[in-house]
C-alpha cells in the first residue's frame, strides 16, 4: 500500500486481525499516543476498534502479499507491518520465518523491519539464518528498533547491533528526550510526535542527534519536528500540522539521507 511515510515507498501490513483491522501491544512510552491504535479505532479506515492492550485476538498472516514480493519488477522500499510489531511476542515464530523467506526470494526489493522488541528479532533471525545456512542477513533486509528516549536507546541498541545485518537503523520517533547514542548504527530516523495531545519535542534534541550522526559519518533522516515542537523553551510554530515540511525546518536540520548499500 502506498504511504505518506517519507522514508519508505510502501507499507505491507502482513499481519491483520481475522475479520479486519490490526492489533498490537503497547510496550513503552513511545507507544502512548500510537497512531496505529488511533487509526484502528476508525472503522472507516478498516479498523476494528480494539485497544492495543490485553490479550491478542485471532490473527492471520497475509501469505499472498509475501508471495508477490518475489514477482515485483520495480524495486521499492517496503516498510513491513507499520500497524503492528511483527516481532511481538504474540506473533508465531514460523510466521516471522515465512516473512523472511519471502524477503529472501525478493532480492530486488528492500524490506525495512522496525521493532520495539529487538531481543525477539535477534532470536528469531538467528534461528532463520541457521536454518538457511547463512551467517548474515541478505542486504535487502534492513533491521531497526525504536528508541524514543535514553532508557530505550540503552536497552535496545546493543541488542540490535548483535543482529548480523548490512543495514541496522534507529527510529527516534516520537523523540521524547535528548539521547546520547553512544554507539550508532548505519542509519537514524528522528522526529517529534504528531497528532492530538502530542508531547513536546525540543528541536535541540533533534539537532543533537543530527550532530552525533554527522560526527560518526552516519546517515540521518529528519522526518518531522512534530506537532508540539519547542525551540529555546518556546513554541516553534509551523504551518504543517505535524511539522513535516522540510522547508520549515531550521536549515541545519534539512537533511534526509538514506544508507549507502554495501555489496555483499
Short mmCIF file of C-alpha atoms in Angstrom, two decimals, residues 27-31 85 115-119 145-163 170-171:
data_model
loop_
_atom_site.label_atom_id
_atom_site.label_comp_id
_atom_site.label_asym_id
_atom_site.label_seq_id
_atom_site.Cartn_x
_atom_site.Cartn_y
_atom_site.Cartn_z
CA UNK A 27 5.34 -1.74 25.48
CA UNK A 28 6.99 1.63 26.26
CA UNK A 29 6.44 5.40 26.48
CA UNK A 30 6.73 5.80 22.72
CA UNK A 31 3.53 3.77 22.35
CA UNK A 85 5.18 -5.23 15.63
CA UNK A 115 10.54 -3.40 16.17
CA UNK A 116 10.36 -2.35 19.79
CA UNK A 117 11.37 -5.90 20.70
CA UNK A 118 14.86 -6.40 19.25
CA UNK A 119 15.51 -9.32 21.59
CA UNK A 145 14.44 -0.58 16.53
CA UNK A 146 12.53 2.33 18.05
CA UNK A 147 14.39 4.43 20.62
CA UNK A 148 12.29 7.30 21.93
CA UNK A 149 14.43 8.21 24.94
CA UNK A 150 17.71 7.34 26.66
CA UNK A 151 16.24 4.37 28.51
CA UNK A 152 15.03 2.60 25.38
CA UNK A 153 18.21 3.52 23.49
CA UNK A 154 20.42 1.98 26.18
CA UNK A 155 18.29 -1.16 26.28
CA UNK A 156 17.56 -1.77 22.61
CA UNK A 157 20.55 -0.56 20.60
CA UNK A 158 23.08 -3.11 21.97
CA UNK A 159 20.66 -5.90 21.05
CA UNK A 160 20.06 -4.52 17.56
CA UNK A 161 23.81 -4.38 16.94
CA UNK A 162 24.05 -8.14 17.57
CA UNK A 163 21.91 -8.85 14.50
CA UNK A 170 17.01 3.53 14.57
CA UNK A 171 13.68 5.30 14.63
#
